Tab-separated table of C-alpha atoms in Angstrom:
chain	number	residue	atom	x	y	z
A	158	MET	CA	-105.877	-74.763	-2.250
A	159	GLY	CA	-103.404	-77.188	-3.663
A	160	VAL	CA	-103.622	-80.938	-1.903
A	161	GLY	CA	-100.327	-82.815	-1.894
A	162	PRO	CA	-99.694	-86.604	-3.369
A	163	GLY	CA	-99.459	-87.662	0.024
A	164	GLU	CA	-102.699	-85.969	1.011
A	165	GLY	CA	-103.963	-87.431	-2.161
A	166	PHE	CA	-103.715	-90.950	-0.671
A	167	ASP	CA	-103.992	-90.571	3.178
A	168	THR	CA	-107.333	-89.866	2.003
A	169	MET	CA	-108.192	-92.334	-0.251
A	170	VAL	CA	-106.819	-94.796	1.872
A	171	GLY	CA	-109.484	-94.308	4.268
A	172	GLN	CA	-112.123	-94.368	2.306
A	173	GLU	CA	-111.633	-97.325	1.672
A	174	GLN	CA	-110.891	-99.281	5.316
A	175	GLU	CA	-113.850	-96.972	5.864
A	176	LEU	CA	-115.549	-98.993	2.652
A	177	SER	CA	-114.680	-101.516	4.302
A	178	SER	CA	-115.899	-101.297	7.869
A	179	VAL	CA	-119.492	-101.315	6.264
A	180	VAL	CA	-119.086	-103.827	3.954
A	181	ASP	CA	-117.253	-106.389	6.379
A	182	GLY	CA	-117.298	-110.089	5.598
A	183	ASP	CA	-118.522	-110.825	9.080
A	184	GLU	CA	-121.173	-108.201	8.472
A	185	LEU	CA	-122.403	-110.145	4.945
A	186	VAL	CA	-122.244	-113.820	7.049
A	187	GLY	CA	-124.937	-112.553	10.163
A	188	ALA	CA	-127.089	-110.767	7.279
A	189	ASP	CA	-127.663	-113.938	5.825
A	190	ASP	CA	-127.736	-115.581	8.566
A	191	GLY	CA	-130.931	-113.122	9.732
A	192	LEU	CA	-132.843	-114.486	6.100
A	193	ALA	CA	-133.553	-118.162	8.352
A	194	ASP	CA	-134.136	-120.918	7.185
A	195	ASP	CA	-138.074	-120.592	8.557
A	196	ASP	CA	-137.720	-116.944	6.403
A	197	LEU	CA	-137.482	-118.455	3.443
A	198	ASP	CA	-139.721	-120.884	3.839
A	199	ASP	CA	-142.675	-118.355	4.294
A	200	VAL	CA	-141.566	-116.469	1.899
A	201	VAL	CA	-142.222	-119.691	-0.635
A	202	ASP	CA	-144.822	-120.470	1.260
A	203	ASP	CA	-146.221	-117.004	0.144
A	204	VAL	CA	-145.841	-117.807	-3.576
A	205	ASP	CA	-147.068	-120.840	-3.291
A	206	ASP	CA	-150.451	-119.274	-1.618
A	207	GLU	CA	-150.447	-116.671	-4.350
A	208	ASP	CA	-149.760	-119.202	-7.442
A	209	ALA	CA	-152.623	-121.250	-5.446
A	210	GLU	CA	-155.210	-118.586	-5.436
A	211	ASP	CA	-154.406	-117.204	-9.163
A	212	ASP	CA	-155.325	-121.330	-9.679
A	213	ALA	CA	-158.512	-120.442	-8.459
A	214	ASP	CA	-159.400	-117.720	-9.848
A	215	GLU	CA	-157.922	-119.054	-13.289
A	216	ASP	CA	-160.961	-122.479	-12.309
A	217	ASP	CA	-163.347	-119.672	-11.141
A	218	ASP	CA	-163.160	-118.607	-14.531
A	219	GLU	CA	-163.349	-121.673	-16.467
A	220	ASP	CA	-166.751	-122.367	-14.351
A	221	ASP	CA	-168.433	-118.872	-15.284
A	222	ASP	CA	-167.298	-119.736	-18.518
A	223	ALA	CA	-168.527	-122.909	-18.564
A	224	GLU	CA	-172.388	-121.407	-17.521
A	225	SER	CA	-172.609	-119.309	-19.081
A	226	ASP	CA	-172.010	-121.107	-22.492
A	227	ASP	CA	-174.307	-123.379	-20.590
A	228	GLU	CA	-177.114	-120.414	-20.714
A	229	GLU	CA	-176.557	-119.098	-23.320
A	230	ASP	CA	-177.200	-122.862	-25.415
A	231	LEU	CA	-180.645	-123.496	-23.188
A	232	SER	CA	-181.424	-119.596	-24.365
A	233	SER	CA	-181.010	-120.114	-27.876
A	234	LEU	CA	-182.592	-123.253	-27.468
A	235	GLU	CA	-185.777	-121.805	-26.031
A	236	GLU	CA	-185.697	-118.806	-28.527
A	237	GLU	CA	-186.054	-122.133	-30.999
A	238	GLY	CA	-188.969	-123.552	-28.727
A	239	GLU	CA	-190.698	-120.055	-29.453
A	240	ILE	CA	-190.291	-119.544	-32.918
A	241	ALA	CA	-191.893	-122.672	-33.579
A	242	ALA	CA	-194.734	-122.581	-31.735
A	243	ASP	CA	-195.720	-118.817	-33.328
A	244	TYR	CA	-194.689	-120.783	-36.730
A	245	ILE	CA	-197.110	-124.161	-35.364
A	246	GLU	CA	-199.755	-121.816	-34.313
A	247	GLY	CA	-199.677	-120.221	-37.172
A	248	LEU	CA	-200.590	-123.474	-38.996
A	249	LEU	CA	-203.065	-124.529	-37.194
A	250	ASP	CA	-204.704	-121.064	-37.343
A	251	ILE	CA	-204.625	-121.078	-41.361
A	252	ALA	CA	-206.292	-125.227	-40.708
A	253	ASP	CA	-208.431	-124.265	-38.588
A	254	LEU	CA	-207.692	-127.084	-36.390
A	255	ASP	CA	-207.339	-126.974	-32.612
A	256	GLY	CA	-204.233	-127.470	-31.047
A	257	ASP	CA	-202.507	-126.264	-27.417
A	258	ILE	CA	-198.930	-126.068	-28.435
A	259	ASP	CA	-195.596	-127.183	-25.451
A	260	MET	CA	-192.293	-126.547	-25.595
A	261	ASP	CA	-189.650	-127.988	-23.968
A	262	VAL	CA	-185.454	-128.889	-24.194
A	263	GLU	CA	-184.319	-132.126	-23.995
A	264	GLY	CA	-180.255	-132.889	-23.916
A	265	ASP	CA	-179.468	-130.215	-26.896
A	266	ARG	CA	-182.713	-129.767	-28.971
A	267	ALA	CA	-185.835	-127.993	-28.275
A	268	VAL	CA	-188.949	-130.295	-28.497
A	269	VAL	CA	-192.064	-128.811	-29.041
A	270	SER	CA	-195.651	-130.778	-28.793
A	271	VAL	CA	-198.938	-130.275	-30.594
A	272	VAL	CA	-202.118	-131.976	-28.257
A	273	GLY	CA	-205.511	-132.278	-29.817
A	274	ALA	CA	-208.551	-134.424	-30.220
A	275	THR	CA	-207.832	-133.976	-33.940
A	276	LEU	CA	-204.516	-133.826	-35.196
A	277	ASP	CA	-204.602	-137.237	-37.028
A	278	GLU	CA	-203.820	-135.162	-40.693
A	279	LEU	CA	-201.258	-133.679	-39.082
A	280	VAL	CA	-199.519	-136.761	-38.757
A	281	GLY	CA	-200.454	-138.960	-42.081
A	282	ASP	CA	-199.498	-142.183	-42.417
A	283	ASP	CA	-196.365	-143.576	-40.392
A	284	GLY	CA	-195.274	-139.790	-39.401
A	285	GLU	CA	-195.379	-138.884	-42.564
A	286	VAL	CA	-197.003	-135.669	-42.611
A	287	LEU	CA	-195.222	-135.159	-39.654
A	288	GLU	CA	-191.805	-135.276	-40.535
A	289	ALA	CA	-192.293	-132.356	-43.459
A	290	LEU	CA	-193.858	-130.216	-41.105
A	291	GLN	CA	-190.980	-130.522	-38.868
A	292	GLU	CA	-188.571	-129.763	-41.718
A	293	LEU	CA	-190.395	-126.982	-42.481
A	294	THR	CA	-190.850	-125.830	-38.622
A	295	ARG	CA	-186.582	-125.963	-38.724
A	296	LEU	CA	-186.033	-124.288	-41.942
A	297	ALA	CA	-188.938	-120.623	-40.800
A	298	VAL	CA	-186.570	-121.194	-37.414
A	299	HIS	CA	-183.503	-121.412	-39.367
A	300	ARG	CA	-184.734	-117.853	-41.598
A	301	ARG	CA	-185.284	-116.265	-38.119
A	302	THR	CA	-182.172	-117.174	-36.106
A	303	GLY	CA	-179.351	-117.639	-39.154
A	304	ALA	CA	-179.008	-121.676	-37.655
A	305	ARG	CA	-179.084	-125.064	-38.086
A	306	ALA	CA	-182.276	-125.723	-36.604
A	307	ARG	CA	-182.408	-129.632	-34.372
A	308	LEU	CA	-186.026	-128.327	-32.368
A	309	MET	CA	-188.142	-131.685	-32.780
A	310	LEU	CA	-191.817	-131.139	-33.608
A	311	ASP	CA	-194.790	-133.678	-31.524
A	312	VAL	CA	-198.126	-134.388	-32.705
A	313	GLY	CA	-200.564	-135.682	-30.593
A	314	GLY	CA	-197.767	-137.848	-28.796
A	315	PHE	CA	-197.339	-139.133	-31.757
A	316	ARG	CA	-193.599	-139.380	-31.623
A	317	ALA	CA	-193.692	-140.924	-27.720
A	318	ARG	CA	-195.784	-143.450	-28.641
A	319	ARG	CA	-193.845	-144.090	-31.381
A	320	ARG	CA	-190.153	-144.484	-29.732
A	321	SER	CA	-192.205	-147.187	-27.330
A	322	GLU	CA	-192.914	-149.162	-29.801
A	323	LEU	CA	-189.214	-148.412	-31.659
A	324	ALA	CA	-187.245	-149.479	-28.735
A	325	GLU	CA	-189.270	-153.127	-28.516
A	326	LEU	CA	-188.619	-153.412	-31.543
A	327	GLY	CA	-185.245	-153.225	-31.572
A	328	ARG	CA	-184.429	-155.032	-28.784
A	329	SER	CA	-186.835	-157.894	-30.731
A	330	VAL	CA	-184.275	-157.469	-34.320
A	331	ALA	CA	-181.428	-157.258	-31.586
A	332	ASP	CA	-182.388	-160.646	-30.708
A	333	GLU	CA	-183.189	-161.947	-33.603
A	334	VAL	CA	-179.786	-161.691	-34.107
A	335	SER	CA	-178.385	-162.494	-31.528
A	336	ARG	CA	-179.780	-166.357	-31.585
A	337	THR	CA	-179.592	-166.476	-36.200
A	338	GLY	CA	-175.970	-164.850	-35.619
A	339	GLU	CA	-176.800	-163.450	-39.440
A	340	PRO	CA	-176.863	-159.775	-39.624
A	341	LYS	CA	-180.342	-158.257	-39.770
A	342	LYS	CA	-182.017	-155.283	-42.655
A	343	LEU	CA	-184.569	-153.057	-41.700
A	344	ARG	CA	-187.170	-151.371	-43.487
A	345	ALA	CA	-186.744	-147.643	-44.489
A	346	MET	CA	-186.868	-145.463	-41.785
A	347	SER	CA	-186.599	-141.768	-41.198
A	348	PRO	CA	-183.743	-140.180	-38.936
A	349	PHE	CA	-185.621	-140.659	-35.464
A	350	GLU	CA	-186.713	-143.834	-35.962
A	351	ARG	CA	-182.887	-144.837	-36.810
A	352	LYS	CA	-181.575	-143.632	-34.049
A	353	ILE	CA	-183.659	-145.489	-31.660
A	354	ILE	CA	-183.721	-147.868	-32.885
A	355	HIS	CA	-179.595	-147.408	-32.995
A	356	ASP	CA	-179.531	-147.126	-28.694
A	357	ALA	CA	-181.981	-150.041	-28.448
A	358	VAL	CA	-179.582	-152.415	-30.109
A	359	ALA	CA	-176.775	-150.865	-28.571
A	360	LEU	CA	-177.820	-151.477	-25.059
A	361	ALA	CA	-178.214	-155.412	-26.209
A	362	GLY	CA	-175.000	-155.603	-26.682
A	363	LEU	CA	-174.715	-155.784	-30.578
A	364	ARG	CA	-173.727	-153.284	-33.486
A	365	SER	CA	-176.118	-151.868	-35.874
A	366	GLU	CA	-175.487	-149.143	-39.268
A	367	SER	CA	-177.443	-147.146	-41.347
A	368	GLU	CA	-177.129	-147.431	-45.120
A	369	GLY	CA	-178.742	-145.859	-48.615
A	370	GLU	CA	-179.847	-142.780	-49.327
A	371	GLU	CA	-182.915	-140.752	-47.837
A	372	PRO	CA	-185.620	-141.571	-47.941
A	373	ASN	CA	-184.288	-145.778	-47.917
A	374	ARG	CA	-181.970	-145.345	-45.585
A	375	ARG	CA	-182.038	-148.133	-43.641
A	376	VAL	CA	-180.226	-149.943	-39.822
A	377	VAL	CA	-178.844	-152.661	-40.428
A	378	VAL	CA	-177.871	-154.783	-36.839
A	379	PHE	CA	-174.999	-157.381	-37.015
A	380	PRO	CA	-174.679	-160.283	-34.438
A	381	ALA	CA	-171.394	-159.340	-31.684
A	382	GLY	CA	-167.729	-159.583	-32.389
């Protein structure tokens, strides 16, 4: 059954009126008013809280990563110490020498100490044999781990005594350079010995540098300024 033009027009007008009544301007304003400032603040607060929680989670993850890295570094250094201890123990057996082996971690390096009453032959004159033995031990660790080893080997407490002597030497030279105002060049030293001198000079407020090539590399102490 057909619909006349007049009837179709009336129907469209009626639909528009119903739509207007649903989407009334006053009702829209009322809807906007319904989202009060307090409600908006609550929404913003919720978002901020979520962001804060995300940031806290990220910080926790970073802390966990840092702790994990520290644990891995410590584990690696302990492994270096164990490998070095096994290597030194084998050398002691071959040389028929007695000695107890202690392992520790100081800062960023493993420390292996051999303690015994008859170990002077493993130290040598001015620690030369000890330095060579330390390099061999580092090489043995490197072959096992594939990583460069910075471990320190001490025999009979030699390095501990030497550290004290060199620290005193560094302070004495620093005092001399401060009085004279002239640079002072020291004798050739090992990297271990030079570091102790540098540290002592720095504590005295002066500056020092290493010059030359191994094995003749030495420390030069300069006056302040």
